[in-house]
Amino acid sequence: MDPRQLILANLERARPFMDMPDNIYQKLLKPERALDGRIVIPIDDGTEATFNYYRVQHNSHCGPTKGGIRYHPDVNRAEVEFLSMGMTWKTAVMELRYGGAKGGIAPCYEGLSPERIAFLRDYFPKKMSLPVLERLTREYTEKIAPIIGPYKDIPAPDVYTNSQVMAWIMDEYSKIVGYTCPGVVTGKPIVLGGSLGRNEATARGTFFTVLEALRHLGYEKMGTVVIQGFGNAGSIAAKLFYETGNFLITSVSDSKGGIYNRCGLNPDDVLKFKKETGSVVGYPDADFVTNEKLLTLPCTILLPAALENVITKDNADKIQAIIVAEPANGPTTIEADDILFNRGIFRIPDILANAGGVTVSYFEWVQNLQGLDWTEEEVNARLEAKMKYAFNKVLAESQANKVSMGTAAYIHAGKRLVEAGRLRG
Ligand code: GLU
């Protein structure tokens, strides 16, 4: 399925609940601007390789566009466009002064032998040496420099990009404009203007929305948490829930499979095991579960923190969680949203549940523009306030219109996009 359909289907669901003029609707269907092209550089095996690069700016009604850069062997134009649309809706749900964008790089496989394709898929980006990764990032920055900038479009990390990649982008862009410009990217190392709390922000945002949901549902018992994906968001979310002492982490997984212990797992030990062995699978004192089975385990909170499209019409009937909260982008299909809603499962959709990352990116950008450094406590307190506020706005739309939190998030965000679009004319 074309991933863009998920956002468009959500827009169609939400549209009857707001007064959206056709000109604004038309703009939301497609990006405002998209840049793509090729980069050819020498790589580690001594050959030259060609990469396709993308930067898509979807909508700027509410401010400069914002969104991460993904380095992944499967990145393509449709996916980047889908993710840029998601950023428009995510920033609007959070009432940030941003629009949506996304970027990405993948090897170009055109005309290559199956062996070469297999090599590149395995190589990029996990096995690429730092000097080659730096060269690729600097060339990409040079290509997109005309359309990014602290008041135009501000990239950030996404899948397989990190603070070092952001440092190279900041440095290359600064060379082009002739002065040090920290506000052009977020997710930077702290010494270069990064924000305390940014690294944990996605998971912390999910955590705050879940606490609000539990309060709303009147749930006061000890809870169990099941997490698909043990990367940045999944592993940090596990720690946050564990540290409260009110939750047992009963199951976690990575791309190789999952582990389960009904008495609870210690996330620090699991992370240590994963760092040593490359996977959570094989962790002592736990049973193996497949990623499919994990999703249907009985639990209080299910966190899909890995891939798109994992909760579908084929398994939504079998989900046994009270709350599903989504650190990943696009894990639940629109049909599955209907099924979960009809079954009374409380779903906190991706554009709300994982918006903590871009929210602290916004804080980082604000600090950069003002030359200030906030404490971690201040960042976390502001994040908590923002997440609670947005959660309750979405909840109010859900209750007023008797729709799922998924549709309600699009209604709340859509109203803001309509108002901003109308006023700008
Ligand atoms: N890549 C993250 C997301 O999907 C963060 C984007 C940002 O911080 O700009 O929300």
mmCIF file with all atom_site columns, C-alpha atoms in Angstrom, residues 222-225 242 247-251 260-266 285-287:
data_model
loop_
_atom_site.group_PDB
_atom_site.id
_atom_site.type_symbol
_atom_site.label_atom_id
_atom_site.label_alt_id
_atom_site.label_comp_id
_atom_site.label_asym_id
_atom_site.label_entity_id
_atom_site.label_seq_id
_atom_site.pdbx_PDB_ins_code
_atom_site.Cartn_x
_atom_site.Cartn_y
_atom_site.Cartn_z
_atom_site.occupancy
_atom_site.B_iso_or_equiv
_atom_site.pdbx_formal_charge
_atom_site.auth_seq_id
_atom_site.auth_comp_id
_atom_site.auth_asym_id
_atom_site.auth_atom_id
_atom_site.pdbx_PDB_model_num
ATOM 1  C CA . MET A 1 222 ? -0.146 -2.010  38.628 1.00 0.00 ? 222 MET A CA 1
ATOM 2  C CA . GLY A 1 223 ? 0.192  -2.004  34.834 1.00 0.00 ? 223 GLY A CA 1
ATOM 3  C CA . THR A 1 224 ? 1.995  -4.259  32.375 1.00 0.00 ? 224 THR A CA 1
ATOM 4  C CA . VAL A 1 225 ? 3.818  -2.894  29.324 1.00 0.00 ? 225 VAL A CA 1
ATOM 5  C CA . TYR A 1 242 ? 9.999  0.692   34.865 1.00 0.00 ? 242 TYR A CA 1
ATOM 6  C CA . PHE A 1 247 ? 4.624  -1.042  35.765 1.00 0.00 ? 247 PHE A CA 1
ATOM 7  C CA . LEU A 1 248 ? 6.042  -4.423  34.811 1.00 0.00 ? 248 LEU A CA 1
ATOM 8  C CA . ILE A 1 249 ? 7.738  -4.586  31.394 1.00 0.00 ? 249 ILE A CA 1
ATOM 9  C CA . THR A 1 250 ? 6.601  -8.059  30.385 1.00 0.00 ? 250 THR A CA 1
ATOM 10 C CA . SER A 1 251 ? 7.744  -8.218  26.750 1.00 0.00 ? 251 SER A CA 1
ATOM 11 C CA . TYR A 1 260 ? 8.574  -12.446 27.463 1.00 0.00 ? 260 TYR A CA 1
ATOM 12 C CA . ASN A 1 261 ? 8.591  -12.802 31.233 1.00 0.00 ? 261 ASN A CA 1
ATOM 13 C CA . ARG A 1 262 ? 5.295  -12.457 33.088 1.00 0.00 ? 262 ARG A CA 1
ATOM 14 C CA . CYS A 1 263 ? 7.152  -11.348 36.239 1.00 0.00 ? 263 CYS A CA 1
ATOM 15 C CA . GLY A 1 264 ? 8.779  -8.459  34.372 1.00 0.00 ? 264 GLY A CA 1
ATOM 16 C CA . LEU A 1 265 ? 12.081 -7.620  32.659 1.00 0.00 ? 265 LEU A CA 1
ATOM 17 C CA . ASN A 1 266 ? 14.744 -5.141  33.808 1.00 0.00 ? 266 ASN A CA 1
ATOM 18 C CA . ASP A 1 285 ? 15.064 -15.775 32.220 1.00 0.00 ? 285 ASP A CA 1
ATOM 19 C CA . ALA A 1 286 ? 12.636 -15.057 29.405 1.00 0.00 ? 286 ALA A CA 1
ATOM 20 C CA . ASP A 1 287 ? 10.690 -17.015 26.794 1.00 0.00 ? 287 ASP A CA 1
#
